Coordinates of N, CA and C and ligand atoms in Angstrom, one line a residue:
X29 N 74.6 151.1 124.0 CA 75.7 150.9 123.1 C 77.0 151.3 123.7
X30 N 78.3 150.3 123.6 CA 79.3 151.0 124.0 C 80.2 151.8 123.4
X31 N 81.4 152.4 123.9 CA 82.3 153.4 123.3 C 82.4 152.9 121.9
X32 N 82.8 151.4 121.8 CA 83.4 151.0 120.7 C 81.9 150.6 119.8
X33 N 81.1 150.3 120.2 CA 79.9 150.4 119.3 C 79.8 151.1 118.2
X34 N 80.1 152.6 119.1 CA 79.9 153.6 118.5 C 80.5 154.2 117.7
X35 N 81.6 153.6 118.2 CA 83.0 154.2 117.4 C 83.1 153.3 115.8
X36 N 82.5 151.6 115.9 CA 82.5 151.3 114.6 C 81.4 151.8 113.9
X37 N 80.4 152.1 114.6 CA 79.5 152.3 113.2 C 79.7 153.9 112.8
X38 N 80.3 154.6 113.7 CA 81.0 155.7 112.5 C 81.9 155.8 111.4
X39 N 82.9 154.8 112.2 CA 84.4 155.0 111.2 C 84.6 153.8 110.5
X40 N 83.5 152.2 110.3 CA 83.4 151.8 109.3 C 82.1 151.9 108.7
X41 N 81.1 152.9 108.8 CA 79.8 152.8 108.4 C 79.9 152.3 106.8
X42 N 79.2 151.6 105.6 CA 79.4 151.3 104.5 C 79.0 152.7 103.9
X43 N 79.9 152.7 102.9 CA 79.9 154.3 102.4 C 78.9 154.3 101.1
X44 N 77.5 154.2 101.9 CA 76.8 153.8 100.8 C 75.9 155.1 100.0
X45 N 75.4 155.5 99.4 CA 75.0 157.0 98.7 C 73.5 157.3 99.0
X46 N 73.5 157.2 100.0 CA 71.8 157.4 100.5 C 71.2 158.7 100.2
X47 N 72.4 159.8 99.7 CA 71.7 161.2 99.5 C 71.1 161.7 100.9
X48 N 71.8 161.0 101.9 CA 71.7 162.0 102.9 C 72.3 162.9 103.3
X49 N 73.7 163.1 102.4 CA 74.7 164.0 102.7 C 74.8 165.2 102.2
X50 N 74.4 166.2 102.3 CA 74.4 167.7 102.1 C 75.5 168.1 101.4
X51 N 75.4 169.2 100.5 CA 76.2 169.9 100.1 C 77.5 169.4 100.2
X52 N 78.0 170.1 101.8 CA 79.2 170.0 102.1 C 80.1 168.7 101.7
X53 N 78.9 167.8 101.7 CA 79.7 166.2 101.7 C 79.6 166.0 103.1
X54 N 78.9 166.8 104.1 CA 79.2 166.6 105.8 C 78.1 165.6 106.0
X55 N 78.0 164.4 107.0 CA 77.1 164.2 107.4 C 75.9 165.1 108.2
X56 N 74.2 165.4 108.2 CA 74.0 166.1 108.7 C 74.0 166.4 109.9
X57 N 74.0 167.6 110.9 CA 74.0 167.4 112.0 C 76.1 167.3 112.2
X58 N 77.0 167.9 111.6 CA 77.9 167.7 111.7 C 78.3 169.6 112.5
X59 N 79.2 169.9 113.5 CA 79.6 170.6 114.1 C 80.2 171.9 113.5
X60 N 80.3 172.9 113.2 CA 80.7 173.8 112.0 C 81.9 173.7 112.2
X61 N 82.1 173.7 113.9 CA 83.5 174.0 113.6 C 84.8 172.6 113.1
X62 N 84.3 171.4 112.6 CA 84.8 170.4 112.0 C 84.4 170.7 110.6
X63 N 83.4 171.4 110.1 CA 83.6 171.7 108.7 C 84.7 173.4 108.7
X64 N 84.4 173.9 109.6 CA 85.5 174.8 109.5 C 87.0 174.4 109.0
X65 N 87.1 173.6 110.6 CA 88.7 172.7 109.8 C 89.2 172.2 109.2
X66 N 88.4 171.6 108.3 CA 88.2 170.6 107.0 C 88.6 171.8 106.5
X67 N 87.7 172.9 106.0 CA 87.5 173.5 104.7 C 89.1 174.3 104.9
X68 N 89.3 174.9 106.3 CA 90.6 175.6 106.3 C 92.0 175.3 105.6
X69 N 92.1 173.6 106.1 CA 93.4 173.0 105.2 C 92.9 172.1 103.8
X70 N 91.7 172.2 103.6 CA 91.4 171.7 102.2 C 91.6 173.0 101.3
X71 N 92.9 173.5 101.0 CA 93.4 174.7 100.3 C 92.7 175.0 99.0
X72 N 93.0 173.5 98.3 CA 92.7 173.4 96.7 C 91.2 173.5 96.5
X73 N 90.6 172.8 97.4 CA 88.7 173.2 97.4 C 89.0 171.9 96.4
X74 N 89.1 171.0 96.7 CA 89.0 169.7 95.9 C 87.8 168.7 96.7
X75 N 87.9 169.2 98.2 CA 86.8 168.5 99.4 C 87.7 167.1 99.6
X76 N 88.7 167.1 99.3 CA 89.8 165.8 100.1 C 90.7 166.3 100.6
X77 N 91.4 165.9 101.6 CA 92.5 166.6 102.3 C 93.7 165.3 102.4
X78 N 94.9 165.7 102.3 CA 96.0 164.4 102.4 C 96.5 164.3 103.9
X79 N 97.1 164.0 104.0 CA 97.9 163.2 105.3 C 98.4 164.8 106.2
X80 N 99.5 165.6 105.0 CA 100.1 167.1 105.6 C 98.9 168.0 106.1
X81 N 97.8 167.6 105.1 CA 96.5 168.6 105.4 C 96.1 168.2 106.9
X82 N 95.4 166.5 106.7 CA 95.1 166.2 108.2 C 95.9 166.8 109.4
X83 N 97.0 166.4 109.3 CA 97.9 166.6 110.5 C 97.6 168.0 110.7
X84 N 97.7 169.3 110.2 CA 97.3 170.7 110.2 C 96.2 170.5 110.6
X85 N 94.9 170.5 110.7 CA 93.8 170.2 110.8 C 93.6 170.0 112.5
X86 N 94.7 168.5 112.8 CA 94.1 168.4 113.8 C 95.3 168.5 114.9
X87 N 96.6 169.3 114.3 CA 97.3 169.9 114.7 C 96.8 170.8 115.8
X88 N 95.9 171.7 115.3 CA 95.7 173.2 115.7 C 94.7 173.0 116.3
X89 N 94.4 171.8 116.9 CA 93.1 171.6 117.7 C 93.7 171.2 118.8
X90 N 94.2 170.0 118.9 CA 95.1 168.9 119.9 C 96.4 169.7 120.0
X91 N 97.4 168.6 120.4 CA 98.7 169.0 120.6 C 99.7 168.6 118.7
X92 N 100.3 168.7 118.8 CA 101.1 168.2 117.4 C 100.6 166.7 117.2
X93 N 100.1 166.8 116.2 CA 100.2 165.2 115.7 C 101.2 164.6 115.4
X94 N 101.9 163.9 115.3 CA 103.1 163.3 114.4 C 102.7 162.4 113.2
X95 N 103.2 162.3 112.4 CA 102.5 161.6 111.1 C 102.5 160.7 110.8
X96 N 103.2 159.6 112.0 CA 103.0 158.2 112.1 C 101.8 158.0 112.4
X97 N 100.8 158.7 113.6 CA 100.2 159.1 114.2 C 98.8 159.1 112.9
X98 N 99.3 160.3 112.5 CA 98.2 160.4 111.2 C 98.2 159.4 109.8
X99 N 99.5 158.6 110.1 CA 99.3 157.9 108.7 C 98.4 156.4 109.5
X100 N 98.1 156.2 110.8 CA 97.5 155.4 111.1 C 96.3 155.4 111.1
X101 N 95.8 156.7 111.4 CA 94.3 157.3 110.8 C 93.7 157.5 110.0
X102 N 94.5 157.7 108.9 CA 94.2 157.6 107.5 C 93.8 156.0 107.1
X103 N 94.6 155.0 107.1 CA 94.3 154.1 107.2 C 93.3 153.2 107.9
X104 N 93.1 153.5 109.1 CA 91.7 153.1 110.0 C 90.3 154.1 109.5
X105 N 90.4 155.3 108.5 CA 89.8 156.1 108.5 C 89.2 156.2 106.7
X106 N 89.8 155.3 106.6 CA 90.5 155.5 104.5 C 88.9 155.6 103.9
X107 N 89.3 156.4 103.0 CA 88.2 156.3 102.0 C 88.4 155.6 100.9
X108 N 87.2 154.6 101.1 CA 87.3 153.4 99.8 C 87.9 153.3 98.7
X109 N 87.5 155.0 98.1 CA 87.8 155.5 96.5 C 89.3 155.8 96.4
X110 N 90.1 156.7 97.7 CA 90.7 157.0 97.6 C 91.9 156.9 98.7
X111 N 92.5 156.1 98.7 CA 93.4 155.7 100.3 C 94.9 156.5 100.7
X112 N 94.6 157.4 100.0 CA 95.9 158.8 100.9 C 95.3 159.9 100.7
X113 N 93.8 160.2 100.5 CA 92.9 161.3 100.7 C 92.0 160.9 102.1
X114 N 91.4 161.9 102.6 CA 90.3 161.3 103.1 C 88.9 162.8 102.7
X115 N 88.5 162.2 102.5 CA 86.6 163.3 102.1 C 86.2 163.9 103.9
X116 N 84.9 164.7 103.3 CA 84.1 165.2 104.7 C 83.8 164.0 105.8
X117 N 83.5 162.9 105.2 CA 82.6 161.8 105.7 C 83.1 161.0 106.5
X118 N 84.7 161.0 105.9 CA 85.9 160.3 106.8 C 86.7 160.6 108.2
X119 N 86.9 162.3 107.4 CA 86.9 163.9 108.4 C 85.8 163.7 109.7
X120 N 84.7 163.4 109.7 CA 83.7 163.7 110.3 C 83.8 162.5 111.8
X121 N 84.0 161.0 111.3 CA 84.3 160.2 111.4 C 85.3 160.0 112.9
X122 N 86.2 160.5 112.2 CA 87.5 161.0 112.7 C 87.4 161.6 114.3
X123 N 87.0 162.9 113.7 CA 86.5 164.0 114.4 C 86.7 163.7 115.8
X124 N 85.0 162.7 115.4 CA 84.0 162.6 116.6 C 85.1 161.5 117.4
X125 N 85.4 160.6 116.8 CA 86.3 159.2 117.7 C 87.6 160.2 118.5
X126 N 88.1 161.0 117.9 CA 89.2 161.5 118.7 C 88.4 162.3 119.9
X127 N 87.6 162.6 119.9 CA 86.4 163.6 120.9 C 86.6 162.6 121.9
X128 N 86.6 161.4 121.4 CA 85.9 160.1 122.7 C 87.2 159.4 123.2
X129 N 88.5 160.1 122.5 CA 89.5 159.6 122.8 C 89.8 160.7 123.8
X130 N 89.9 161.8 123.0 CA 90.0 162.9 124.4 C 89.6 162.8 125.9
X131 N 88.2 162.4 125.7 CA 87.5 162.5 127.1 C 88.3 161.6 127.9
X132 N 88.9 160.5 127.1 CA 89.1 159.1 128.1 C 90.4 159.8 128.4
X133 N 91.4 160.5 127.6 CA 92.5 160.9 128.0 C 92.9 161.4 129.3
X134 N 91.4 162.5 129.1 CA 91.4 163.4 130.6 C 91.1 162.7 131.2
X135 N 90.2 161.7 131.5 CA 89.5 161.5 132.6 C 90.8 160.2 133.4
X136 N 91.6 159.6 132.5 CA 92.5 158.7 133.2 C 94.0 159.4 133.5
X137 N 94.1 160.6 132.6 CA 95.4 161.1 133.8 C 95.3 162.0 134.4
X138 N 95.0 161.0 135.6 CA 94.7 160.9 137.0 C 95.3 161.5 138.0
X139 N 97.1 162.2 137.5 CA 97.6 163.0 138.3 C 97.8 164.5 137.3
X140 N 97.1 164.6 136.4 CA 96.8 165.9 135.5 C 98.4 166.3 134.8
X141 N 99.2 165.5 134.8 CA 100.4 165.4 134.0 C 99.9 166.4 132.7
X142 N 99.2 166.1 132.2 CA 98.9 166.0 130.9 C 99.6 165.0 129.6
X143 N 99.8 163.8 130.3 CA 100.7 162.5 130.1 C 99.5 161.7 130.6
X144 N 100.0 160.6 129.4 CA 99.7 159.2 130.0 C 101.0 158.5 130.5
X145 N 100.6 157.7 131.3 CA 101.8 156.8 131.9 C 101.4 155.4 131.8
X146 N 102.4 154.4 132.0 CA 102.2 153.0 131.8 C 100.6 152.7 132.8
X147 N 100.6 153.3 134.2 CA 99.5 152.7 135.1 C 98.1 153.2 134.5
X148 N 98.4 154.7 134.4 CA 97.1 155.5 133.3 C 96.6 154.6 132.4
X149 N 97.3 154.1 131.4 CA 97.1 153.4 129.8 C 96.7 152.4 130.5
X150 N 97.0 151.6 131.0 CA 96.6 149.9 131.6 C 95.2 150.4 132.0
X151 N 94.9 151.7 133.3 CA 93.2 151.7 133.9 C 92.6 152.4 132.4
X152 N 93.3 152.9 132.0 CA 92.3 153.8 130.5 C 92.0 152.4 129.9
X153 N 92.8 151.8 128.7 CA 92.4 150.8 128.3 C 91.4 149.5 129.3
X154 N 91.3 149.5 130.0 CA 90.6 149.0 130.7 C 89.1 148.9 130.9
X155 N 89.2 150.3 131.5 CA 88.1 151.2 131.3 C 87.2 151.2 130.3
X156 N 87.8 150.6 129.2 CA 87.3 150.9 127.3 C 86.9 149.4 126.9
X157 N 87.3 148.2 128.3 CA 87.0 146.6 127.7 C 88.9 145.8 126.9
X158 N 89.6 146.6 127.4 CA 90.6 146.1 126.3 C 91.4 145.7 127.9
X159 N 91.2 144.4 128.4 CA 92.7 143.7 129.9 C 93.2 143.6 129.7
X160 N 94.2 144.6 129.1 CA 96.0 144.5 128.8 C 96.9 143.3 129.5
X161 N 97.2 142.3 128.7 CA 98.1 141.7 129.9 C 99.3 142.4 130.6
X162 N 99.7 142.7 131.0 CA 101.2 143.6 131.8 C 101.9 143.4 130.5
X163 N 102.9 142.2 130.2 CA 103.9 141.7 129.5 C 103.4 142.4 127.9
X164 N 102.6 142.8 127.6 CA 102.2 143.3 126.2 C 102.0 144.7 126.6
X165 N 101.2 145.5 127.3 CA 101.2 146.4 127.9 C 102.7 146.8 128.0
X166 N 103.8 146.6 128.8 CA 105.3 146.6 128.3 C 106.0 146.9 127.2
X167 N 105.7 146.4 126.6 CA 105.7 145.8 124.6 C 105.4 147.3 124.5
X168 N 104.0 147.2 124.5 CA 103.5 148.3 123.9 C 104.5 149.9 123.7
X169 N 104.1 149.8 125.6 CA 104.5 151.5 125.9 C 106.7 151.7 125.3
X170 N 107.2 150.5 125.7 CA 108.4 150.4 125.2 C 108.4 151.3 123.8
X171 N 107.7 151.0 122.7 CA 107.5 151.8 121.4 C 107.4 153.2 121.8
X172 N 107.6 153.8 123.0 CA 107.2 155.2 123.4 C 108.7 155.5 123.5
X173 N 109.8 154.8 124.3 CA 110.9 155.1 124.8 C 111.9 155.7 124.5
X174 N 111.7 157.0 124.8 CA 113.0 157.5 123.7 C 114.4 157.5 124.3
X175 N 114.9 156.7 125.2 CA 116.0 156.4 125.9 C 116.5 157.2 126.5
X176 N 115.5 157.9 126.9 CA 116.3 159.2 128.6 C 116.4 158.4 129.6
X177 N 115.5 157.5 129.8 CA 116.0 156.6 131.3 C 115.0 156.9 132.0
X178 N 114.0 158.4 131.7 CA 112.7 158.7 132.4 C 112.2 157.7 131.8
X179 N 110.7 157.8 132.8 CA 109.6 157.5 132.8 C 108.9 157.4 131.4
X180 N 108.4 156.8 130.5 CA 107.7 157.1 129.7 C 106.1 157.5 129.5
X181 N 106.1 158.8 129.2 CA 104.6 159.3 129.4 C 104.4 159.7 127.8
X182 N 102.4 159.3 127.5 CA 102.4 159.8 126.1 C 101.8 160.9 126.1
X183 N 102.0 161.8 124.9 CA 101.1 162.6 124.8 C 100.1 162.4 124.4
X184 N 98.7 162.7 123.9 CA 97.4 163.0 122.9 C 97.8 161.8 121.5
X185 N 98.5 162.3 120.9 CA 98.8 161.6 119.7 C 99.3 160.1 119.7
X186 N 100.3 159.8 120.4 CA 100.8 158.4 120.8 C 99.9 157.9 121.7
X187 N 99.3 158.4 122.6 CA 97.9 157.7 123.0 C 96.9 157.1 122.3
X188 N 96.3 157.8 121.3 CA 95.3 158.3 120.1 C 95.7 156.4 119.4
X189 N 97.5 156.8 119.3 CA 98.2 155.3 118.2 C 97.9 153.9 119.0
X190 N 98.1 154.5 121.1 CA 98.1 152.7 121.6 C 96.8 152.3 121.0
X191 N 95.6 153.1 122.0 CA 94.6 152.7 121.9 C 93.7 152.4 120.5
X192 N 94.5 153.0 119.4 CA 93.7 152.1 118.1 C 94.5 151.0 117.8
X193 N 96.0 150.6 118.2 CA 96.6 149.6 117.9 C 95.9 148.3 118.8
X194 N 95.6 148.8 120.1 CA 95.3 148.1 120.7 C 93.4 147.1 120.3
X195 N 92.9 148.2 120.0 CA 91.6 148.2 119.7 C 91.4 147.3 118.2
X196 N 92.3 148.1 117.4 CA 92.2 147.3 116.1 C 92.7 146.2 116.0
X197 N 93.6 145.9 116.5 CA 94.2 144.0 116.5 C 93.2 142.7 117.8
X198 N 92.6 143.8 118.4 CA 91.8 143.0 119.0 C 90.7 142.5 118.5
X199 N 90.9 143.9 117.7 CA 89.0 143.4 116.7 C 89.6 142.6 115.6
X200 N 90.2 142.8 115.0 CA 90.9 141.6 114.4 C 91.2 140.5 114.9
X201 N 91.8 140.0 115.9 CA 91.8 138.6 116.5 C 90.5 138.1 116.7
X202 N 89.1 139.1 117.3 CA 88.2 138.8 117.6 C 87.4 138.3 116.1
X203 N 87.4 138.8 115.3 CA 86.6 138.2 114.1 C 87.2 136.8 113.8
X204 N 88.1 136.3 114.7 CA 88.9 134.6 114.0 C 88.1 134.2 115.4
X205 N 88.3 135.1 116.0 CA 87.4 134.4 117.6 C 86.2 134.5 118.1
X206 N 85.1 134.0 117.5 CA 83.7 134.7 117.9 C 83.5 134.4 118.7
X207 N 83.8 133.3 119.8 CA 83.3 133.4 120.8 C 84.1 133.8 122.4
X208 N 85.4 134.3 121.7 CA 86.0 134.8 122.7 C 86.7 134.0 123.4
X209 N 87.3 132.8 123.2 CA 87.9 131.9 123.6 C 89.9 132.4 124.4
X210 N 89.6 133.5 123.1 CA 91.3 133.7 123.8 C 92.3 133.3 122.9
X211 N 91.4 132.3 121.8 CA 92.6 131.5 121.0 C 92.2 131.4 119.3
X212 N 93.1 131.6 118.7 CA 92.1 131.4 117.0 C 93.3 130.8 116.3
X213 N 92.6 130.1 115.0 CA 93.7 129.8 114.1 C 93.3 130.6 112.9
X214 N 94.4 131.0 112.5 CA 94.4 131.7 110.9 C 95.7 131.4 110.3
X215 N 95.8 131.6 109.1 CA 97.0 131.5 108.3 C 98.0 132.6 108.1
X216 N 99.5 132.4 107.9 CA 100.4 133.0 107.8 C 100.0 134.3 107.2
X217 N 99.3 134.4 105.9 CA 98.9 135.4 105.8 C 98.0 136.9 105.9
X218 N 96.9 135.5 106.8 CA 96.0 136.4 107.5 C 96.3 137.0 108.5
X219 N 97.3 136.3 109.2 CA 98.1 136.8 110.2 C 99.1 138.1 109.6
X220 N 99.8 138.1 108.7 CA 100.5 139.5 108.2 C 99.5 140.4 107.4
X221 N 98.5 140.0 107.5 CA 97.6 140.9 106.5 C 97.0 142.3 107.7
X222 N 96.8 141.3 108.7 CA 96.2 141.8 110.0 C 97.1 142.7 110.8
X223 N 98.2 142.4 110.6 CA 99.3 142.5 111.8 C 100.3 144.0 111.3
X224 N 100.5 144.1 110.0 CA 102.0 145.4 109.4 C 100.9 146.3 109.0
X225 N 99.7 146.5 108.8 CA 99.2 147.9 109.1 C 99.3 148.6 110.5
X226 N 99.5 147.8 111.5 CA 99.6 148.5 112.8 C 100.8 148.7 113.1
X227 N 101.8 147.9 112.5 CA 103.8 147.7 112.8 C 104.2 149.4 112.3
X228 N 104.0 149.2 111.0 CA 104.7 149.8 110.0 C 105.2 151.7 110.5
X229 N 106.6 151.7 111.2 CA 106.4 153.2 111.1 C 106.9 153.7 110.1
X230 N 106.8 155.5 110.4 CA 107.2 156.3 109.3 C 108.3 157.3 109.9
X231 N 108.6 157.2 110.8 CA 109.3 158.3 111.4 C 111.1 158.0 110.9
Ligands
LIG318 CA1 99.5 161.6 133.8

């Protein structure tokens, strides 16, 4: 099974009520110290956490999240019931996919920056099945540029954003394209339906 195999059948598994979930609401076999983190910024003991909670959460694990960052996870991460909360299940979900984003992190910057750079992102994404054309790859990291004139390098979190922007519009194009052709037709709408959850910032 690959990265992304695995990565969908966590974070869209059908959230169906099998009663295999314990107490906590954790799935079992879930890591304490991810119910730690959960329970620490779930203040109210309600067992949902909002967007400020997340970001605290996974703030104090990683580097600063930014909340563009987290409002994109929420939504690739959303709970059915409730779409500006997320539960243990969603938490858990989460967790584990940034674990696998981590590893890729370290393992492609390659001169230990602790940065990604445009050539990093191009072999990282790669690495994961996603052949960035250059001319989009461009596109992309451009949304990084904060007009010093350096280099643009990402951190953890703007990484965390290419590679699900990249990942999620691909899987989107790919469901109009089953067989991988390269080319699909959809309508105006399915096209914006698909497309401004990934646009939309907050900053
Ligand atoms: Ca680097």
């Amino acid at each position: 099974m690959s990265f992304f195999d695995r990565f969908k059948t966590q974070s869209y598994a059908p959230s169906g009520h099998g009663g295999s979930y314990g107490h906590s609401g954790f799935p079992p076999g879930t890591h304490p110290d991810v119910i730690r983190s959960f329970q620490m910024v779930d203040r109210d003991r309600s067992g949902f956490i909002d967007e400020n909670e997340l970001q605290q959460a996974l703030s104090s694990t990683y580097q600063r999240f930014c909340l563009r960052t987290i409002r994109l996870l929420m939504f690739l991460f959303k709970n059915p019931h409730d779409p500006l909360r997320i539960g243990p299940k969603e938490f858990a979900a989460l967790w584990s996919c940034l674990g696998q984003w981590r590893a890729i992190f370290e393992r492609y910057d390659k001169d230990r920056s602790g940065k990604i750079d445009l050539f990093e992102l191009r072999d990282a994404l790669y690495g994961i099945g996603y052949a960035i054309p250059a001319s989009v790859l461009q596109i992309l990291i451009s949304k990084y540029d904060n007009g010093s004139g350096g280099r643009v390098e990402l951190n953890f979190d703007c990484f965390v954003e290419c590679g699900m922007i990249v990942k999620g519009l691909t899987e989107k194009f790919k469901e109009k394209d089953p067989k991988f052709t390269g080319s699909a037709t959809f309508s105006y709408d399915t096209f914006m339906t698909m497309v401004i959850p990934f646009l939309v910032t907050y900053d």
